[in-house]
CSV table of C-alpha atoms in Angstrom, one decimal:
chain,number,residue,atom,x,y,z
Q,216,MET,CA,97.7,139.9,89.0
Q,217,TRP,CA,97.2,136.1,89.2
Q,218,VAL,CA,99.7,135.6,86.4
Q,219,THR,CA,102.3,137.3,88.4
Q,220,ILE,CA,101.6,135.3,91.5
Q,221,VAL,CA,101.6,132.0,89.6
Q,222,SER,CA,104.8,132.9,87.9
Q,223,LEU,CA,106.5,133.7,91.2
Q,224,CYS,CA,105.3,130.5,92.8
Q,225,ILE,CA,106.4,128.3,89.9
Q,226,GLY,CA,109.7,130.2,89.6
Q,227,LEU,CA,110.3,129.6,93.3
Q,228,PHE,CA,109.6,125.8,93.0
Q,229,CYS,CA,111.9,125.7,89.9
Q,230,ILE,CA,114.8,127.3,91.8
Q,231,MET,CA,114.2,125.1,94.8
Q,232,TYR,CA,114.1,122.0,92.7
Q,233,ALA,CA,117.3,122.8,90.7
Q,234,ALA,CA,119.1,123.8,93.9
Q,235,ALA,CA,118.1,120.6,95.6
Q,236,ILE,CA,119.4,118.5,92.7
Q,237,LEU,CA,122.7,120.4,92.7
Q,238,VAL,CA,123.1,120.0,96.5
Q,239,TYR,CA,122.5,116.2,96.2
Q,240,ARG,CA,125.1,116.3,93.4
Q,241,HIS,CA,127.6,118.0,95.6
Q,242,TRP,CA,127.0,115.5,98.4
Q,243,TYR,CA,127.4,112.6,96.0
Q,244,LEU,CA,130.7,114.0,94.6
Q,245,GLN,CA,132.0,114.0,98.2
Q,246,LEU,CA,131.7,110.2,98.4
Q,247,LYS,CA,134.9,108.2,98.0
Q,248,PRO,CA,134.7,104.6,96.6
Q,249,PHE,CA,134.8,102.1,99.4
Q,250,ARG,CA,137.9,99.8,99.3
Q,251,ILE,CA,138.5,96.6,101.2
Q,252,SER,CA,141.7,96.9,103.1
Q,253,GLU,CA,144.6,94.5,102.5
Q,254,GLY,CA,144.7,91.5,104.7
Q,255,HIS,CA,140.9,91.7,105.4
Q,256,ARG,CA,139.4,88.6,107.0
Q,257,PRO,CA,135.7,87.9,106.9
Q,258,ALA,CA,134.1,87.9,110.3
Q,259,THR,CA,130.4,88.9,110.1
Q,260,ARG,CA,127.7,86.3,110.3
Q,261,PHE,CA,125.0,87.2,107.7
Q,262,SER,CA,121.5,86.0,107.1
Q,263,VAL,CA,120.4,86.9,103.5
Q,264,ILE,CA,116.6,87.1,103.2
Q,265,VAL,CA,114.8,86.9,99.9
Q,266,PRO,CA,111.0,87.2,99.9
Q,267,ALA,CA,109.7,85.5,96.7
Q,268,ARG,CA,106.3,85.5,95.1
Q,269,ASN,CA,105.8,83.9,91.6
Q,270,GLU,CA,109.5,84.3,90.7
Q,271,ALA,CA,110.1,81.0,88.9
Q,272,ALA,CA,111.7,82.8,86.0
Q,273,HIS,CA,114.4,84.5,88.2
Q,274,ILE,CA,114.7,82.7,91.6
Q,275,LYS,CA,117.3,80.1,90.5
Q,276,ASP,CA,119.6,82.7,89.1
Q,277,CYS,CA,119.2,84.9,92.2
Q,278,VAL,CA,119.9,82.0,94.6
Q,279,GLU,CA,122.9,80.8,92.7
Q,280,HIS,CA,124.4,84.4,92.7
Q,281,ILE,CA,124.1,84.5,96.4
Q,282,LEU,CA,125.4,81.0,97.1
Q,283,GLN,CA,128.4,81.6,94.9
Q,284,GLN,CA,129.7,84.5,97.0
Q,285,ALA,CA,133.4,84.7,97.7
Q,286,TYR,CA,132.6,84.5,101.4
Q,287,PRO,CA,132.9,81.6,103.8
Q,288,SER,CA,129.8,79.4,103.6
Q,289,ASP,CA,129.8,78.9,107.4
Q,290,LEU,CA,129.4,82.6,107.9
Q,291,PHE,CA,126.3,83.2,105.9
Q,292,GLU,CA,122.9,81.6,105.2
Q,293,LEU,CA,120.3,82.3,102.6
Q,294,ILE,CA,116.6,82.2,103.7
Q,295,VAL,CA,114.0,82.3,100.9
Q,296,ILE,CA,110.6,82.9,102.2
Q,297,ASP,CA,107.9,82.0,99.7
Q,298,ASP,CA,104.9,84.3,99.6
Q,299,HIS,CA,102.0,82.2,98.4
Q,300,SER,CA,103.6,81.5,95.0
Q,301,GLU,CA,101.3,80.0,92.4
Q,302,ASP,CA,104.2,78.8,90.2
Q,303,ALA,CA,107.3,76.6,90.7
Q,304,THR,CA,109.2,79.0,92.9
Q,305,PRO,CA,109.3,76.8,96.0
Q,306,ALA,CA,110.1,73.7,94.0
Q,307,ILE,CA,113.1,75.4,92.4
Q,308,VAL,CA,114.4,76.4,95.8
Q,309,GLN,CA,113.9,72.9,97.2
Q,310,SER,CA,115.9,71.4,94.3
Q,311,LEU,CA,118.8,73.7,95.1
Q,312,GLN,CA,118.7,72.9,98.8
Q,313,GLN,CA,120.1,69.4,98.2
Q,314,ALA,CA,123.6,70.9,97.3
Q,315,HIS,CA,123.6,73.8,99.8
Q,316,ALA,CA,123.2,73.2,103.5
Q,317,ASN,CA,123.1,77.0,104.1
Q,318,LEU,CA,119.9,77.4,102.0
Q,319,LYS,CA,116.6,77.5,103.9
Q,320,LEU,CA,113.0,77.7,102.5
Q,321,ILE,CA,110.1,79.0,104.6
Q,322,SER,CA,106.4,79.0,103.5
Q,323,LEU,CA,104.7,82.2,104.4
Q,324,GLU,CA,101.3,80.6,103.7
Q,325,LYS,CA,101.9,78.0,106.4
Q,326,GLU,CA,103.2,80.6,108.8
Q,327,LEU,CA,100.1,82.8,108.4
Q,328,ASP,CA,97.6,80.0,108.3
Q,329,GLY,CA,95.0,82.0,106.3
Q,330,VAL,CA,95.5,85.4,108.0
Q,331,TYR,CA,94.9,88.3,105.5
Q,332,LEU,CA,97.4,91.2,105.5
Q,333,ASN,CA,97.9,94.5,103.6
Q,334,SER,CA,101.7,94.0,103.6
Q,335,TYR,CA,102.8,90.4,103.1
Q,336,LYS,CA,106.4,91.4,102.3
Q,337,LYS,CA,107.0,92.9,105.8
Q,338,LYS,CA,105.5,89.9,107.5
Q,339,ALA,CA,107.6,87.6,105.3
Q,340,ILE,CA,110.8,89.4,106.3
Q,341,GLU,CA,109.8,89.6,110.0
Q,342,ILE,CA,109.2,85.8,110.1
Q,343,ALA,CA,112.5,85.1,108.3
Q,344,ILE,CA,114.4,87.2,110.8
Q,345,GLY,CA,112.9,85.1,113.5
Q,346,TYR,CA,114.5,82.1,111.9
Q,347,ALA,CA,117.8,83.9,111.1
Q,348,ALA,CA,121.0,82.7,112.7
Q,349,GLY,CA,123.2,85.6,111.5
Q,350,ASP,CA,124.0,88.8,113.4
Q,351,TRP,CA,123.4,90.9,110.3
Q,352,ILE,CA,120.3,90.8,108.1
Q,353,ILE,CA,120.8,91.5,104.4
Q,354,THR,CA,117.7,91.8,102.2
Q,355,THR,CA,117.4,91.5,98.4
Q,356,ASP,CA,114.7,90.6,95.9
Q,357,ALA,CA,114.1,87.4,94.1
Q,358,ASP,CA,114.9,88.8,90.6
Q,359,CYS,CA,118.3,90.3,91.6
Q,360,LYS,CA,121.9,89.5,90.7
Q,361,MET,CA,125.1,90.5,92.4
Q,362,ASP,CA,128.9,90.4,92.3
Q,363,THR,CA,130.7,87.5,94.0
Q,364,ARG,CA,132.3,90.0,96.4
Q,365,TRP,CA,129.0,91.5,97.5
Q,366,LEU,CA,128.9,90.1,101.0
Q,367,LEU,CA,132.6,90.7,101.4
Q,368,HIS,CA,132.1,94.4,100.9
Q,369,TYR,CA,129.3,94.5,103.5
Q,370,ASP,CA,131.6,92.7,105.9
Q,371,ALA,CA,134.5,95.1,105.3
Q,372,LEU,CA,132.3,98.2,105.8
Q,373,ILE,CA,130.9,96.7,109.0
Q,374,GLN,CA,134.4,96.0,110.4
Q,375,GLN,CA,135.8,99.4,109.3
Q,376,LYS,CA,132.9,101.8,110.1
Q,377,ASN,CA,130.8,99.9,112.8
Q,378,PRO,CA,127.4,100.9,111.4
Q,379,VAL,CA,124.0,99.4,112.4
Q,380,PHE,CA,122.3,100.1,109.0
Q,381,ILE,CA,123.7,100.0,105.5
Q,382,ALA,CA,122.1,101.2,102.3
Q,383,ALA,CA,123.7,100.0,99.1
Q,384,PRO,CA,123.3,100.7,95.4
Q,385,VAL,CA,120.8,99.1,93.0
Q,386,ASP,CA,120.8,99.2,89.3
Q,387,PHE,CA,118.5,98.2,86.4
Q,388,ILE,CA,119.5,95.8,83.6
Q,389,THR,CA,118.3,97.3,80.4
Q,390,ASP,CA,117.2,95.5,77.2
Q,391,GLY,CA,117.8,98.5,75.0
Q,392,SER,CA,114.1,99.6,74.9
Q,393,SER,CA,113.1,103.2,75.5
Q,394,LEU,CA,111.2,102.2,78.6
Q,395,SER,CA,114.0,100.2,80.2
Q,396,ARG,CA,116.5,103.1,79.5
Q,397,PHE,CA,114.1,105.6,81.0
Q,398,GLN,CA,113.7,103.4,84.1
Q,399,LYS,CA,117.5,103.0,84.4
Q,400,ILE,CA,118.2,106.7,84.2
Q,401,ASP,CA,115.4,107.6,86.5
Q,402,PHE,CA,116.4,105.0,89.0
Q,403,MET,CA,120.0,106.1,88.8
Q,404,GLY,CA,118.9,109.5,89.9
Q,405,LEU,CA,117.1,108.0,92.9
Q,406,GLN,CA,120.2,106.1,93.8
Q,407,GLY,CA,122.3,109.3,93.5
Q,408,VAL,CA,120.0,111.1,95.9
Q,409,THR,CA,120.1,108.1,98.3
Q,410,ALA,CA,123.9,107.9,98.3
Q,411,GLY,CA,124.4,111.7,98.8
Q,412,ALA,CA,121.7,112.1,101.4
Q,413,VAL,CA,122.7,109.1,103.5
Q,414,ALA,CA,126.4,110.1,103.4
Q,415,ALA,CA,125.6,113.7,104.4
Q,416,GLY,CA,123.3,112.5,107.2
Q,417,PHE,CA,120.5,114.7,105.8
Q,418,HIS,CA,117.7,112.1,105.5
Q,419,SER,CA,117.4,108.4,105.1
Q,420,MET,CA,116.7,106.6,101.8
Q,421,CYS,CA,117.4,103.0,100.7
Q,422,ASN,CA,116.1,100.2,98.6
Q,423,GLY,CA,115.1,96.8,99.9
Q,424,ALA,CA,116.8,95.1,97.0
Q,425,ASN,CA,120.2,95.9,98.7
Q,426,LEU,CA,120.3,96.8,102.3
Q,427,GLY,CA,121.6,95.4,105.6
Q,428,TYR,CA,121.0,96.0,109.3
Q,429,LEU,CA,122.1,94.6,112.7
Q,430,LYS,CA,119.4,92.1,113.8
Q,431,THR,CA,119.4,93.5,117.3
Q,432,ALA,CA,118.8,97.0,115.9
Q,433,PHE,CA,115.7,95.7,114.1
Q,434,TYR,CA,114.2,94.5,117.4
Q,435,GLU,CA,115.3,97.5,119.3
Q,436,ALA,CA,113.5,99.7,116.8
Q,437,GLY,CA,110.3,97.6,117.2
Q,438,GLY,CA,110.6,96.0,113.8
Q,439,TYR,CA,107.6,96.8,111.7
Q,440,ILE,CA,105.3,97.7,114.6
Q,441,ASP,CA,103.3,100.8,113.6
Q,442,ILE,CA,104.2,100.5,109.9
Q,443,ASP,CA,103.0,97.0,109.3
Q,444,ARG,CA,99.6,98.1,107.8
Q,445,ILE,CA,101.4,100.2,105.1
Q,446,ALA,CA,101.7,98.1,102.0
Q,447,SER,CA,105.2,99.3,101.1
Q,448,GLY,CA,108.1,100.7,103.2
Q,449,ASP,CA,109.8,97.5,104.4
Q,450,ASP,CA,113.0,99.4,103.6
Q,451,MET,CA,112.8,103.2,104.1
Q,452,LEU,CA,110.2,103.3,106.9
Q,453,LEU,CA,112.3,100.7,108.8
Q,454,MET,CA,115.4,102.7,108.1
Q,455,HIS,CA,113.8,105.8,109.7
Q,456,LYS,CA,112.9,103.9,112.8
Q,457,ILE,CA,116.5,102.6,113.2
Q,458,LYS,CA,117.9,106.1,112.5
Q,459,LYS,CA,116.0,107.5,115.4
Q,460,LEU,CA,118.0,105.2,117.7
Q,461,TYR,CA,121.3,105.4,115.9
Q,462,PRO,CA,121.5,108.6,113.9
Q,463,LYS,CA,125.3,108.5,113.6
Q,464,ARG,CA,125.6,104.9,112.6
Q,465,MET,CA,123.9,104.9,109.2
Q,466,ALA,CA,126.1,104.2,106.1
Q,467,PHE,CA,126.0,103.9,102.4
Q,468,LEU,CA,128.1,101.2,100.7
Q,469,PHE,CA,129.6,103.1,97.8
Q,470,ALA,CA,131.3,100.4,95.8
Q,471,GLN,CA,130.7,99.1,92.3
Q,472,GLU,CA,131.1,95.5,93.4
Q,473,ALA,CA,128.3,96.0,95.9
Q,474,ILE,CA,125.8,96.9,93.2
Q,475,VAL,CA,122.7,94.7,93.0
Q,476,ARG,CA,121.2,94.5,89.6
Q,477,THR,CA,117.5,93.9,88.9
Q,478,HIS,CA,115.1,93.9,86.0
Q,479,PRO,CA,113.0,97.0,85.2
Q,480,MET,CA,109.3,96.8,84.7
Q,481,PRO,CA,108.3,95.2,81.4
Q,482,ASP,CA,105.6,97.7,80.4
Q,483,TRP,CA,104.2,101.1,81.4
Q,484,LYS,CA,101.3,99.7,83.4
Q,485,SER,CA,103.7,97.7,85.6
Q,486,PHE,CA,106.0,100.6,85.9
Q,487,ILE,CA,103.3,103.0,87.1
Q,488,ASN,CA,102.0,100.4,89.6
Q,489,GLN,CA,105.5,100.1,91.0
Q,490,ARG,CA,105.9,103.8,91.4
Q,491,ILE,CA,102.4,104.2,92.9
Q,492,ARG,CA,103.5,101.6,95.5
Q,493,TRP,CA,106.7,103.6,96.2
Q,494,ALA,CA,104.7,106.8,96.5
Q,495,SER,CA,102.1,105.4,98.8
Q,496,LYS,CA,104.4,105.7,101.8
Q,497,ALA,CA,105.4,109.4,101.1
Q,498,ASP,CA,103.3,110.9,103.9
Q,499,LYS,CA,104.3,108.1,106.4
Q,500,TYR,CA,107.9,109.3,106.9
Q,501,THR,CA,108.6,110.5,110.4
Q,502,ASP,CA,111.8,112.1,108.9
Q,503,ARG,CA,110.1,115.3,107.7
Q,504,SER,CA,113.0,116.5,105.7
Q,505,ILE,CA,112.3,113.8,103.1
Q,506,PHE,CA,108.6,114.7,103.1
Q,507,TYR,CA,109.4,118.3,102.4
Q,508,VAL,CA,111.7,117.4,99.5
Q,509,LEU,CA,109.1,115.1,98.0
Q,510,ALA,CA,106.5,117.9,98.3
Q,511,VAL,CA,108.6,120.4,96.4
Q,512,VAL,CA,109.3,117.8,93.7
Q,513,TYR,CA,105.7,117.0,93.3
Q,514,LEU,CA,104.4,120.6,93.2
Q,515,PHE,CA,107.1,121.5,90.8
Q,516,ASN,CA,106.3,118.7,88.4
Q,517,LEU,CA,102.6,119.4,88.8
Q,518,SER,CA,103.3,123.0,87.8
Q,519,LEU,CA,105.2,121.9,84.7
Q,520,LEU,CA,102.3,119.6,83.7
Q,521,VAL,CA,99.6,122.3,83.9
Q,522,LEU,CA,101.6,125.3,82.7
Q,523,PRO,CA,101.3,124.4,78.9
Q,524,LEU,CA,97.5,124.3,79.4
Q,525,ILE,CA,97.3,127.6,81.1
Q,526,SER,CA,99.6,129.2,78.5
Q,527,ILE,CA,96.8,128.7,75.9
Q,528,TRP,CA,95.1,131.6,77.6
Q,529,GLN,CA,98.3,133.3,78.9
Q,530,PRO,CA,101.0,132.8,76.2
Q,531,THR,CA,103.6,134.5,78.3
Q,532,LEU,CA,103.5,131.6,80.7
Q,533,PHE,CA,104.9,129.3,78.0
Q,534,TRP,CA,108.3,131.0,78.3
Q,535,LEU,CA,108.2,130.4,82.0
Q,536,TRP,CA,107.5,126.7,81.3
Q,537,ALA,CA,110.4,126.6,78.8
Q,538,ALA,CA,112.8,128.2,81.2
Q,539,CYS,CA,111.9,125.9,84.0
Q,540,MET,CA,112.2,122.8,81.7
Q,541,LEU,CA,115.7,124.0,80.6
Q,542,LEU,CA,116.8,124.6,84.3
Q,543,LYS,CA,115.3,121.2,85.4
Q,544,SER,CA,116.9,119.3,82.5
Q,545,SER,CA,120.3,121.0,82.9
Q,546,ALA,CA,120.5,120.3,86.7
Q,547,GLU,CA,119.4,116.7,86.2
Q,548,TYR,CA,121.9,116.1,83.4
Q,549,ALA,CA,124.8,117.6,85.4
Q,550,PHE,CA,124.0,115.0,88.1
Q,551,ALA,CA,123.2,112.1,85.8
Q,552,VAL,CA,126.6,112.3,84.0
Q,553,HIS,CA,128.4,111.5,87.3
Q,554,LEU,CA,125.9,108.7,88.2
Q,555,GLY,CA,126.5,107.2,84.8
Q,556,GLU,CA,130.2,106.9,85.5
Q,557,PHE,CA,129.5,104.9,88.7
Q,558,PHE,CA,126.9,102.6,87.1
Q,559,GLY,CA,128.8,102.2,83.8
Q,560,TYR,CA,126.1,103.9,81.7
Q,561,ARG,CA,126.7,106.8,79.3
Q,562,ILE,CA,124.0,109.5,79.4
Q,563,SER,CA,123.1,110.8,76.0
Q,564,MET,CA,121.7,114.2,75.3
Q,565,ARG,CA,119.5,112.6,72.6
Q,566,LEU,CA,117.2,111.4,75.4
Q,567,TRP,CA,115.6,114.9,75.4
Q,568,TYR,CA,112.1,113.5,75.9
Q,569,PHE,CA,112.8,111.7,79.2
Q,570,PRO,CA,112.0,114.8,81.3
Q,571,MET,CA,108.5,114.8,79.8
Q,572,GLN,CA,107.9,111.2,80.9
Q,573,HIS,CA,109.4,111.9,84.3
Q,574,ILE,CA,107.0,114.8,84.9
Q,575,ALA,CA,103.9,112.8,83.9
Q,576,TYR,CA,104.6,109.7,86.0
Q,577,THR,CA,105.6,111.7,89.0
Q,578,VAL,CA,102.3,113.5,89.1
Q,579,VAL,CA,100.2,110.4,88.3
Q,580,ALA,CA,102.0,108.1,90.7
Q,581,GLY,CA,102.1,110.7,93.5
Q,582,TRP,CA,98.4,111.3,93.3
Q,583,LEU,CA,97.4,107.6,93.1
Q,584,GLY,CA,99.9,106.7,95.8
Q,585,LYS,CA,97.9,108.9,98.2
Q,586,PHE,CA,94.3,108.4,97.0
Q,587,GLY,CA,94.2,105.3,94.8
Q,588,SER,CA,95.1,101.6,94.8
Q,589,TYR,CA,97.4,99.5,92.7
Q,590,GLN,CA,98.1,96.0,91.6
Q,591,TRP,CA,101.3,94.3,92.8
Q,592,LYS,CA,102.3,90.6,92.5
Q,593,GLY,CA,98.7,89.8,91.5
Q,594,ARG,CA,97.2,91.5,94.6
Q,595,LYS,CA,95.2,94.7,94.8
Q,596,VAL,CA,96.6,96.9,97.5
Q,597,LYS,CA,95.5,100.2,99.1
């Protein structure tokens, strides 16, 4: 009897998961690449904010990519806010300030004056916004690179669509290793879900490495009030707050030239810590649609992890596991192929073992995100 009940429940999760992937795929395929209209003239004043902690290896490259934008320098500023760096990060930024009047550097350590927080990044962004002269806030990370027409695409979308919040694509730079390829493909899937969901107006997803919002909307939504004790969520939790006020004015910037590229985690420990950090905000979403989707995804992956163990005593359940794996992999591959076209990455069927890794990290990160702690940027966070 219990075998039948287990089989029905897992079969239902499997169908729901595959159906969700195919629905996101359908929404994604409805997107049309955004084009800048002929005769377009830049008009939006931007403040690009980059929180940085111990990023001496990347900050110079990031700052130069932003300052070399094909966008009038009098219409944008770059604010780097240093988060208690223990390396040469602030010194590198200071050396670049000499040649760029629109580059500002703020010390979070001086601003806080010894105050302890659970979310330094949110406070860093909040303080930087207080100094911002632009009408629009754009956030990215200190290890990111972008096309020279990145800001121009933001400006064009703002002028054409009049949104108050814009989510935009992020991609990983691979080094050819199995881990970096896994992260790239996995993250492409998240980006596809983000693009499709935001475009369809179903739920709100974004990534802080590439997003923008109207400064007045940030304050109207109360900024990070009520979410400032949560270690992560400077992007999605804020997006949900703004969406409550402006549900019809959320947009996704679907353009290859708007992609921001960043580095994947160098090892499995760092990767798991990153995903635990992301998972830690799963039950904090006021947009319940995304919570329900995440719950189905987690329960389905948990089922796939324990089924092989149960099948030792009930061999018939192995075939259910095999069928679910086939359906899961087929749905994901059908979506990933299209994502690869946008991000310029060919998906190979030889990567058959990736679903196994995906299942394991989803279960581990989901559990520890709720009940554990993690290390991030040299800090232990709960």
